[in-house]
Amino acid sequence: MQPMPDYSISVVEHLKALTASGSLQVDSAQMDVAKSLDHVLAALKRKRPATKSSALGWMFAARKKPAWIVRGLYIHGSVGRGKTMLMDMFYAMAPCNRKRRAHFHEFMADVHNRIAAHRLKFKNGETKQADPVPPVAADLFSQAELLCFDEFSVTDIADAMILSRLFSELFSLGCVLVATSNVEPDNLYRDGLNRGLFLPFIDLLKRYVDIVTLDSPTDYRLEKLNSQPVYLIPLNERTDMAMDASWTQVLHGRKALPLDIPMKGRSIHVPLAVDRMARFSFADLCEAPLGAADFLAIANRFDTIFIDRVPRLGPEKRNQTKRFIILIDTLYDHAVRLYVSAEAMPEDLLVERRGTEGFEFDRTASRLFEMRSAEYLAQTHGKRAAE
């Protein structure tokens, strides 16, 4: 018997195997990006592995300049073109003992927590280092020399103001960044508050990563859409009754009660919850002062979420729109089963597509479509069965 080929050595070979088997369509745009990812893999393999001679090895290593810099990759393009699939392949093959893959908002929430912890140590006299960024960057690098971000986007001013300093430190240590986004670098944080202070990060990014476009003509997410009755329109009494019926069905006779999730000295109020199911209104989640860390806590606590009465989002609802984008990103990234009643179909919820929100909402609409698909719903079922 002939031995099976090893497709783990190359993203290109893995992609060829999937197309040969009929699992994927031949897509030259995806193949071009796969070649770029393989260049990064090859460079990582050539890079001399760091050694850890003592418990303080990473601390001393962080003070030295890397032997050479491995250029990362920033992949941008329209939603549903296969960016995440290619990232999956690359990350599985990356020859790094220290690597981390995260949604960008989740990573930045971690960064802000580390900075707050360091400032508290400084205040208590436990460290003489007043600037938290260098030690936080060194600690992040000690845990991951390769950072892979899904859906790189910048919408929060706190993130925007720290990215340049943080990644100056990370890149100088030899950290390699590979990211996917549906926003090209020059449009990151577009129309954001004090954007001029963010622009040095774009220049920094271009010095350390190659920029490639995944411009496939096919939106594969829409191709595999098999709608399920989990996204209901329009907003009327009949839709409200349908949501109530679905909620009653998933309860299986159990009684839902209000719940509070502890969150750093405060709490996130959940109007109705039982086991790992919760029900909110759009106002509960997007008109309240909640952020990425709050939505992450909700996604970790529940695997089925109902959201009632999502309105059309006009310019007067810009803050609510930003929260909704981050919310859907987080629920999607954690395979949460979502039931929604809304005023319009996903692609029609945003009234005006302008600036960053316009770019970001294209992804939100695509994810809301995919979260109705049979494949996504099977994924959420698998998640629940494993818990």
Tab-separated table of C-alpha atoms in Angstrom:
chain	number	residue	atom	x	y	z
A	1	MET	CA	0.000	0.000	0.000
A	2	GLN	CA	1.316	3.455	-0.895
A	3	PRO	CA	1.850	5.729	2.127
A	4	MET	CA	-0.535	8.657	2.399
A	5	PRO	CA	1.025	11.998	1.381
A	6	ASP	CA	1.816	14.378	4.238
A	7	TYR	CA	-0.256	17.465	3.554
A	8	SER	CA	0.718	19.027	6.893
A	9	ILE	CA	3.972	20.392	5.448
A	10	SER	CA	2.381	23.049	3.277
A	11	VAL	CA	-0.826	25.064	3.082
A	12	VAL	CA	-0.638	24.787	-0.714
A	13	GLU	CA	-0.447	20.980	-0.592
A	14	HIS	CA	-3.299	20.778	1.884
A	15	LEU	CA	-5.429	23.040	-0.311
A	16	LYS	CA	-4.598	20.957	-3.384
A	17	ALA	CA	-5.618	17.789	-1.562
A	18	LEU	CA	-8.982	19.261	-0.579
A	19	THR	CA	-9.715	20.445	-4.112
A	20	ALA	CA	-8.613	17.095	-5.580
A	21	SER	CA	-11.011	15.289	-3.262
A	22	GLY	CA	-13.876	17.583	-4.222
A	23	SER	CA	-14.181	19.015	-0.712
A	24	LEU	CA	-13.332	22.480	-2.037
A	25	GLN	CA	-13.652	24.291	-5.330
A	26	VAL	CA	-10.505	25.288	-7.172
A	27	ASP	CA	-9.857	28.914	-6.260
A	28	SER	CA	-6.738	30.631	-7.629
A	29	ALA	CA	-7.085	33.557	-5.212
A	30	GLN	CA	-7.003	31.195	-2.235
A	31	MET	CA	-4.014	29.396	-3.743
A	32	ASP	CA	-2.065	32.657	-4.035
A	33	VAL	CA	-2.671	33.420	-0.354
A	34	ALA	CA	-1.723	29.833	0.557
A	35	LYS	CA	1.660	30.408	-1.150
A	36	SER	CA	2.197	33.535	0.941
A	37	LEU	CA	1.373	31.607	4.109
A	38	ASP	CA	3.859	28.923	3.098
A	39	HIS	CA	6.576	31.597	2.826
A	40	VAL	CA	5.909	32.471	6.472
A	41	LEU	CA	5.973	28.775	7.433
A	42	ALA	CA	9.312	28.327	5.687
A	43	ALA	CA	10.793	31.330	7.478
A	44	LEU	CA	9.561	30.070	10.842
A	45	LYS	CA	11.168	26.692	10.166
A	46	ARG	CA	14.508	28.342	9.330
A	47	LYS	CA	14.466	30.509	12.418
A	48	ARG	CA	16.781	29.217	15.139
A	49	PRO	CA	14.668	27.967	18.027
A	50	ALA	CA	15.089	29.856	21.268
A	51	THR	CA	16.308	27.938	24.288
A	52	LYS	CA	15.119	28.279	27.832
A	53	SER	CA	18.107	27.685	30.068
A	54	SER	CA	16.445	28.750	33.291
A	55	ALA	CA	13.183	29.868	34.802
A	56	LEU	CA	14.186	33.420	33.829
A	57	GLY	CA	15.201	32.463	30.317
A	58	TRP	CA	12.393	34.301	28.591
A	59	MET	CA	13.049	37.456	30.595
A	60	PHE	CA	16.675	37.602	29.505
A	61	ALA	CA	15.776	36.604	25.940
A	62	ALA	CA	13.318	39.472	25.783
A	63	ARG	CA	16.173	41.939	26.319
A	64	LYS	CA	18.048	40.745	23.244
A	65	LYS	CA	17.344	41.641	19.669
A	66	PRO	CA	16.147	38.671	17.581
A	67	ALA	CA	18.674	37.062	15.225
A	68	TRP	CA	16.448	38.049	12.302
A	69	ILE	CA	12.898	39.137	11.730
A	70	VAL	CA	10.320	36.801	10.199
A	71	ARG	CA	7.841	38.886	8.241
A	72	GLY	CA	4.229	38.153	9.058
A	73	LEU	CA	1.151	38.385	6.872
A	74	TYR	CA	-2.002	40.523	6.850
A	75	ILE	CA	-4.756	38.957	4.706
A	76	HIS	CA	-7.684	41.179	3.850
A	77	GLY	CA	-10.680	40.747	1.585
A	78	SER	CA	-14.438	40.459	1.486
A	79	VAL	CA	-16.309	38.207	3.880
A	80	GLY	CA	-16.778	34.514	3.124
A	81	ARG	CA	-13.748	34.110	0.861
A	82	GLY	CA	-11.892	31.518	2.939
A	83	LYS	CA	-9.574	33.645	5.100
A	84	THR	CA	-10.404	31.761	8.299
A	85	MET	CA	-10.049	28.363	6.605
A	86	LEU	CA	-6.551	29.270	5.383
A	87	MET	CA	-5.641	30.583	8.831
A	88	ASP	CA	-6.786	27.258	10.320
A	89	MET	CA	-4.409	25.374	8.024
A	90	PHE	CA	-1.489	27.727	8.670
A	91	TYR	CA	-1.880	27.737	12.442
A	92	ALA	CA	-2.037	23.945	12.630
A	93	MET	CA	1.214	23.690	10.639
A	94	ALA	CA	3.138	26.535	12.300
A	95	PRO	CA	6.314	24.998	13.812
A	96	CYS	CA	6.219	27.062	17.006
A	97	ASN	CA	5.959	25.764	20.542
A	98	ARG	CA	4.739	29.178	21.626
A	99	LYS	CA	1.869	30.332	19.477
A	100	ARG	CA	-1.497	31.907	20.137
A	101	ARG	CA	-4.598	32.311	18.044
A	102	ALA	CA	-7.311	34.656	19.220
A	103	HIS	CA	-10.045	36.943	18.094
A	104	PHE	CA	-8.554	40.436	18.079
A	105	HIS	CA	-11.059	41.886	20.579
A	106	GLU	CA	-10.393	39.007	22.978
A	107	PHE	CA	-6.633	39.573	22.720
A	108	MET	CA	-6.961	43.290	23.410
A	109	ALA	CA	-9.171	42.653	26.442
A	110	ASP	CA	-6.350	40.453	27.776
A	111	VAL	CA	-3.796	43.216	27.062
A	112	HIS	CA	-5.808	45.829	28.971
A	113	ASN	CA	-6.209	43.414	31.914
A	114	ARG	CA	-2.440	42.854	32.021
A	115	ILE	CA	-1.755	46.586	31.884
A	116	ALA	CA	-4.210	47.233	34.734
A	117	ALA	CA	-2.575	44.462	36.797
A	118	HIS	CA	0.900	45.925	36.230
A	119	ARG	CA	-0.229	49.419	37.202
A	120	LEU	CA	-1.656	48.001	40.425
A	121	LYS	CA	1.689	46.309	41.162
A	122	PHE	CA	3.469	49.607	40.588
A	123	LYS	CA	1.034	51.431	42.842
A	124	ASN	CA	1.617	48.827	45.583
A	125	GLY	CA	5.395	49.095	45.262
A	126	GLU	CA	5.804	45.580	43.853
A	127	THR	CA	7.667	46.840	40.775
A	128	LYS	CA	9.745	49.915	39.935
A	129	GLN	CA	8.750	49.810	36.249
A	130	ALA	CA	6.232	52.627	35.802
A	131	ASP	CA	5.588	51.979	32.107
A	132	PRO	CA	3.452	48.832	31.815
A	133	VAL	CA	3.854	48.297	28.059
A	134	PRO	CA	7.398	46.802	27.882
A	135	PRO	CA	6.836	44.183	30.622
A	136	VAL	CA	3.372	43.320	29.282
A	137	ALA	CA	4.814	42.859	25.776
A	138	ALA	CA	7.676	40.732	27.152
A	139	ASP	CA	5.197	38.557	29.027
A	140	LEU	CA	3.009	38.136	25.932
A	141	PHE	CA	6.065	37.210	23.857
A	142	SER	CA	7.197	34.684	26.464
A	143	GLN	CA	3.891	32.901	25.869
A	144	ALA	CA	3.608	33.324	22.093
A	145	GLU	CA	6.237	34.158	19.477
A	146	LEU	CA	3.538	33.750	16.815
A	147	LEU	CA	0.284	35.686	17.125
A	148	CYS	CA	-2.621	34.832	14.806
A	149	PHE	CA	-5.619	37.160	14.815
A	150	ASP	CA	-8.976	36.429	13.255
A	151	GLU	CA	-10.924	39.467	12.041
A	152	PHE	CA	-8.387	42.172	12.860
A	153	SER	CA	-10.310	45.409	13.342
A	154	VAL	CA	-9.914	48.484	15.494
A	155	THR	CA	-13.046	50.239	16.732
A	156	ASP	CA	-12.120	51.146	20.300
A	157	ILE	CA	-10.047	54.248	21.084
A	158	ALA	CA	-8.337	52.530	24.023
A	159	ASP	CA	-7.109	49.811	21.646
A	160	ALA	CA	-6.128	52.332	18.980
A	161	MET	CA	-4.002	54.404	21.348
A	162	ILE	CA	-1.907	51.493	22.606
A	163	LEU	CA	-1.383	49.359	19.486
A	164	SER	CA	1.646	51.215	18.125
A	165	ARG	CA	3.606	51.070	21.392
A	166	LEU	CA	2.591	47.480	22.134
A	167	PHE	CA	3.542	46.107	18.732
A	168	SER	CA	6.730	48.154	18.556
A	169	GLU	CA	7.802	46.148	21.594
A	170	LEU	CA	6.467	42.829	20.295
A	171	PHE	CA	8.020	43.166	16.840
A	172	SER	CA	11.379	44.232	18.325
A	173	LEU	CA	11.365	41.019	20.368
A	174	GLY	CA	10.808	38.952	17.227
A	175	CYS	CA	7.068	38.341	17.463
A	176	VAL	CA	5.445	37.273	14.181
A	177	LEU	CA	1.924	38.471	13.353
A	178	VAL	CA	-0.468	36.767	10.942
A	179	ALA	CA	-3.930	38.297	10.731
A	180	THR	CA	-7.110	38.184	8.683
A	181	SER	CA	-9.395	41.156	8.156
A	182	ASN	CA	-12.003	42.457	5.781
A	183	VAL	CA	-10.415	45.910	6.117
A	184	GLU	CA	-7.209	46.871	4.323
A	185	PRO	CA	-4.597	48.381	6.679
A	186	ASP	CA	-5.052	51.960	5.452
A	187	ASN	CA	-8.738	51.776	6.417
A	188	LEU	CA	-8.174	50.499	9.967
A	189	TYR	CA	-9.817	52.751	12.575
A	190	ARG	CA	-11.147	54.884	9.749
A	191	ASP	CA	-13.033	57.954	11.045
A	192	GLY	CA	-11.963	56.978	14.576
A	193	LEU	CA	-11.475	59.553	17.328
A	194	ASN	CA	-7.904	60.950	17.328
A	195	ARG	CA	-7.025	58.735	14.362
A	196	GLY	CA	-3.823	60.702	13.781
A	197	LEU	CA	-2.388	59.110	16.918
A	198	PHE	CA	-3.176	55.673	15.476
A	199	LEU	CA	-1.519	56.165	12.070
A	200	PRO	CA	2.010	55.217	13.284
A	201	PHE	CA	0.673	51.717	13.895
A	202	ILE	CA	-0.285	51.352	10.218
A	203	ASP	CA	3.271	52.324	9.204
A	204	LEU	CA	4.664	49.874	11.764
A	205	LEU	CA	2.418	47.112	10.477
A	206	LYS	CA	3.613	47.608	6.915
A	207	ARG	CA	7.258	47.346	8.041
A	208	TYR	CA	6.786	43.967	9.702
A	209	VAL	CA	4.095	42.158	7.700
A	210	ASP	CA	3.317	41.620	4.035
A	211	ILE	CA	-0.132	42.749	2.908
A	212	VAL	CA	-2.085	40.384	0.642
A	213	THR	CA	-5.628	40.508	-0.706
A	214	LEU	CA	-7.911	37.483	-0.894
A	215	ASP	CA	-10.146	38.583	-3.734
A	216	SER	CA	-12.089	35.446	-4.570
A	217	PRO	CA	-15.272	36.055	-6.619
A	218	THR	CA	-17.259	33.588	-4.502
A	219	ASP	CA	-18.771	34.109	-1.052
A	220	TYR	CA	-18.656	30.532	0.233
A	221	ARG	CA	-20.647	31.337	3.355
A	222	LEU	CA	-23.668	32.312	1.295
A	223	GLU	CA	-23.264	29.244	-0.925
A	224	LYS	CA	-23.676	26.887	2.010
A	225	LEU	CA	-26.599	28.785	3.521
A	226	ASN	CA	-29.414	26.531	4.564
A	227	SER	CA	-31.693	28.824	6.514
A	228	GLN	CA	-33.175	27.681	9.773
A	229	PRO	CA	-35.986	29.462	11.670
A	230	VAL	CA	-33.575	31.212	14.034
A	231	TYR	CA	-33.637	34.680	12.428
A	232	LEU	CA	-37.125	36.159	12.310
A	233	ILE	CA	-38.400	39.298	10.578
A	234	PRO	CA	-40.084	41.798	10.679
A	235	LEU	CA	-40.704	43.165	14.160
A	236	ASN	CA	-44.353	42.555	14.920
A	237	GLU	CA	-46.587	40.639	17.278
A	238	ARG	CA	-46.375	37.470	15.200
A	239	THR	CA	-42.568	37.489	15.324
A	240	ASP	CA	-42.636	38.096	19.092
A	241	MET	CA	-44.923	35.076	19.480
A	242	ALA	CA	-42.587	32.947	17.336
A	243	MET	CA	-39.602	33.924	19.499
A	244	ASP	CA	-41.600	33.088	22.630
A	245	ALA	CA	-42.495	29.698	21.151
A	246	SER	CA	-38.844	28.922	20.338
A	247	TRP	CA	-37.790	29.998	23.834
A	248	THR	CA	-40.444	27.770	25.400
A	249	GLN	CA	-39.253	24.882	23.251
A	250	VAL	CA	-35.591	25.143	24.320
A	251	LEU	CA	-36.576	25.511	27.989
A	252	HIS	CA	-38.107	21.999	28.031
A	253	GLY	CA	-40.334	22.948	30.953
A	254	ARG	CA	-37.599	24.602	32.997
A	255	LYS	CA	-38.142	28.027	34.561
A	256	ALA	CA	-35.894	30.887	33.448
A	257	LEU	CA	-34.940	33.518	36.010
A	258	PRO	CA	-32.841	36.711	36.059
A	259	LEU	CA	-29.116	36.211	36.592
A	260	ASP	CA	-26.096	38.415	37.236
A	261	ILE	CA	-22.627	37.533	35.934
A	262	PRO	CA	-19.860	38.918	38.230
A	263	MET	CA	-17.501	41.188	36.283
A	264	LYS	CA	-14.612	42.969	38.058
A	265	GLY	CA	-16.488	44.640	40.863
A	266	ARG	CA	-19.725	44.960	38.937
A	267	SER	CA	-22.119	42.584	37.215
A	268	ILE	CA	-23.715	41.926	33.837
A	269	HIS	CA	-27.462	41.571	34.184
A	270	VAL	CA	-29.124	38.736	32.275
A	271	PRO	CA	-32.924	39.201	32.163
A	272	LEU	CA	-33.716	35.492	31.700
A	273	ALA	CA	-31.419	32.487	32.017
A	274	VAL	CA	-31.490	28.786	32.742
A	275	ASP	CA	-28.492	26.458	32.570
A	276	ARG	CA	-26.496	27.620	29.505
A	277	MET	CA	-29.327	29.512	27.798
A	278	ALA	CA	-30.100	33.218	28.075
A	279	ARG	CA	-32.512	35.728	26.632
A	280	PHE	CA	-31.820	39.435	26.091
A	281	SER	CA	-33.311	42.307	24.191
A	282	PHE	CA	-31.172	44.332	21.792
A	283	ALA	CA	-31.401	47.199	24.275
A	284	ASP	CA	-30.066	44.996	27.108
A	285	LEU	CA	-26.887	44.248	25.170
A	286	CYS	CA	-26.266	47.197	22.856
A	287	GLU	CA	-27.767	50.224	24.567
A	288	ALA	CA	-26.119	49.419	27.891
A	289	PRO	CA	-22.435	50.396	28.442
A	290	LEU	CA	-21.059	46.926	27.632
A	291	GLY	CA	-17.850	46.120	25.767
A	292	ALA	CA	-15.818	43.260	24.333
A	293	ALA	CA	-14.904	41.821	27.749
A	294	ASP	CA	-18.583	41.728	28.776
A	295	PHE	CA	-19.635	39.985	25.570
A	296	LEU	CA	-16.798	37.487	26.025
A	297	ALA	CA	-18.066	36.693	29.531
A	298	ILE	CA	-21.568	36.151	28.121
A	299	ALA	CA	-20.270	33.896	25.321
A	300	ASN	CA	-18.291	31.820	27.813
A	301	ARG	CA	-21.287	31.480	30.135
A	302	PHE	CA	-23.983	30.584	27.574
A	303	ASP	CA	-24.111	28.469	24.422
A	304	THR	CA	-27.652	29.475	23.331
A	305	ILE	CA	-28.708	33.120	23.274
A	306	PHE	CA	-31.925	34.841	22.206
A	307	ILE	CA	-31.831	38.499	21.168
A	308	ASP	CA	-35.201	40.203	20.753
A	309	ARG	CA	-36.071	43.179	18.567
A	310	VAL	CA	-32.922	44.256	16.733
A	311	PRO	CA	-33.807	47.560	15.014
A	312	ARG	CA	-32.457	49.153	11.864
A	313	LEU	CA	-29.219	50.886	12.756
A	314	GLY	CA	-28.992	54.475	11.575
A	315	PRO	CA	-26.276	57.097	12.164
A	316	GLU	CA	-27.916	58.079	15.447
A	317	LYS	CA	-27.199	54.557	16.753
A	318	ARG	CA	-23.456	54.513	16.067
A	319	ASN	CA	-22.470	53.292	19.563
A	320	GLN	CA	-25.147	50.606	19.476
A	321	THR	CA	-23.903	49.544	16.033
A	322	LYS	CA	-20.321	49.179	17.294
A	323	ARG	CA	-21.495	47.060	20.220
A	324	PHE	CA	-23.638	44.896	17.940
A	325	ILE	CA	-20.669	44.248	15.626
A	326	ILE	CA	-18.449	43.188	18.536
A	327	LEU	CA	-21.269	41.121	20.058
A	328	ILE	CA	-21.886	39.102	16.886
A	329	ASP	CA	-18.133	38.623	16.358
A	330	THR	CA	-17.812	37.215	19.872
A	331	LEU	CA	-20.854	34.924	19.715
A	332	TYR	CA	-19.760	33.606	16.308
A	333	ASP	CA	-16.179	33.033	17.465
A	334	HIS	CA	-17.449	30.959	20.403
A	335	ALA	CA	-19.972	28.940	18.382
A	336	VAL	CA	-22.986	30.261	20.292
A	337	ARG	CA	-26.373	29.288	18.874
A	338	LEU	CA	-28.255	32.510	18.200
A	339	TYR	CA	-31.977	33.244	17.870
A	340	VAL	CA	-32.803	36.763	16.655
A	341	SER	CA	-35.861	38.827	15.867
A	342	ALA	CA	-35.000	41.845	13.759
A	343	GLU	CA	-36.525	44.663	11.776
A	344	ALA	CA	-34.788	43.578	8.562
A	345	MET	CA	-32.563	40.947	6.989
A	346	PRO	CA	-28.896	41.149	8.084
A	347	GLU	CA	-27.663	42.972	4.980
A	348	ASP	CA	-30.379	45.631	5.417
A	349	LEU	CA	-29.975	46.348	9.136
A	350	LEU	CA	-27.339	49.055	8.690
A	351	VAL	CA	-29.081	52.089	7.199
A	352	GLU	CA	-25.945	53.808	5.848
A	353	ARG	CA	-22.641	52.081	5.091
A	354	ARG	CA	-20.049	54.701	5.943
A	355	GLY	CA	-16.489	54.486	7.231
A	356	THR	CA	-15.332	51.712	9.533
A	357	GLU	CA	-18.837	50.625	10.516
A	358	GLY	CA	-19.687	49.983	6.867
A	359	PHE	CA	-16.679	47.684	6.401
A	360	GLU	CA	-17.274	45.954	9.715
A	361	PHE	CA	-20.994	45.450	9.207
A	362	ASP	CA	-20.450	43.524	5.980
A	363	ARG	CA	-18.794	40.874	8.143
A	364	THR	CA	-21.575	41.097	10.732
A	365	ALA	CA	-24.239	40.495	8.074
A	366	SER	CA	-22.298	37.535	6.685
A	367	ARG	CA	-21.942	36.017	10.134
A	368	LEU	CA	-25.624	36.434	10.894
A	369	PHE	CA	-26.333	34.538	7.667
A	370	GLU	CA	-23.880	31.773	8.525
A	371	MET	CA	-25.203	31.452	12.070
A	372	ARG	CA	-28.475	30.299	10.454
A	373	SER	CA	-26.793	27.622	8.340
A	374	ALA	CA	-27.092	23.907	9.015
A	375	GLU	CA	-23.299	23.635	9.280
A	376	TYR	CA	-23.053	26.329	11.937
A	377	LEU	CA	-25.983	24.920	13.905
A	378	ALA	CA	-24.335	21.477	13.769
A	379	GLN	CA	-21.159	23.078	15.133
A	380	THR	CA	-23.049	24.592	18.058
A	381	HIS	CA	-24.680	21.213	18.736
A	382	GLY	CA	-21.249	19.602	18.790
A	383	LYS	CA	-20.044	22.227	21.250
A	384	ARG	CA	-22.904	21.532	23.623
A	385	ALA	CA	-22.419	17.767	23.372
A	386	ALA	CA	-18.749	18.132	24.318
A	387	GLU	CA	-19.475	20.134	27.462
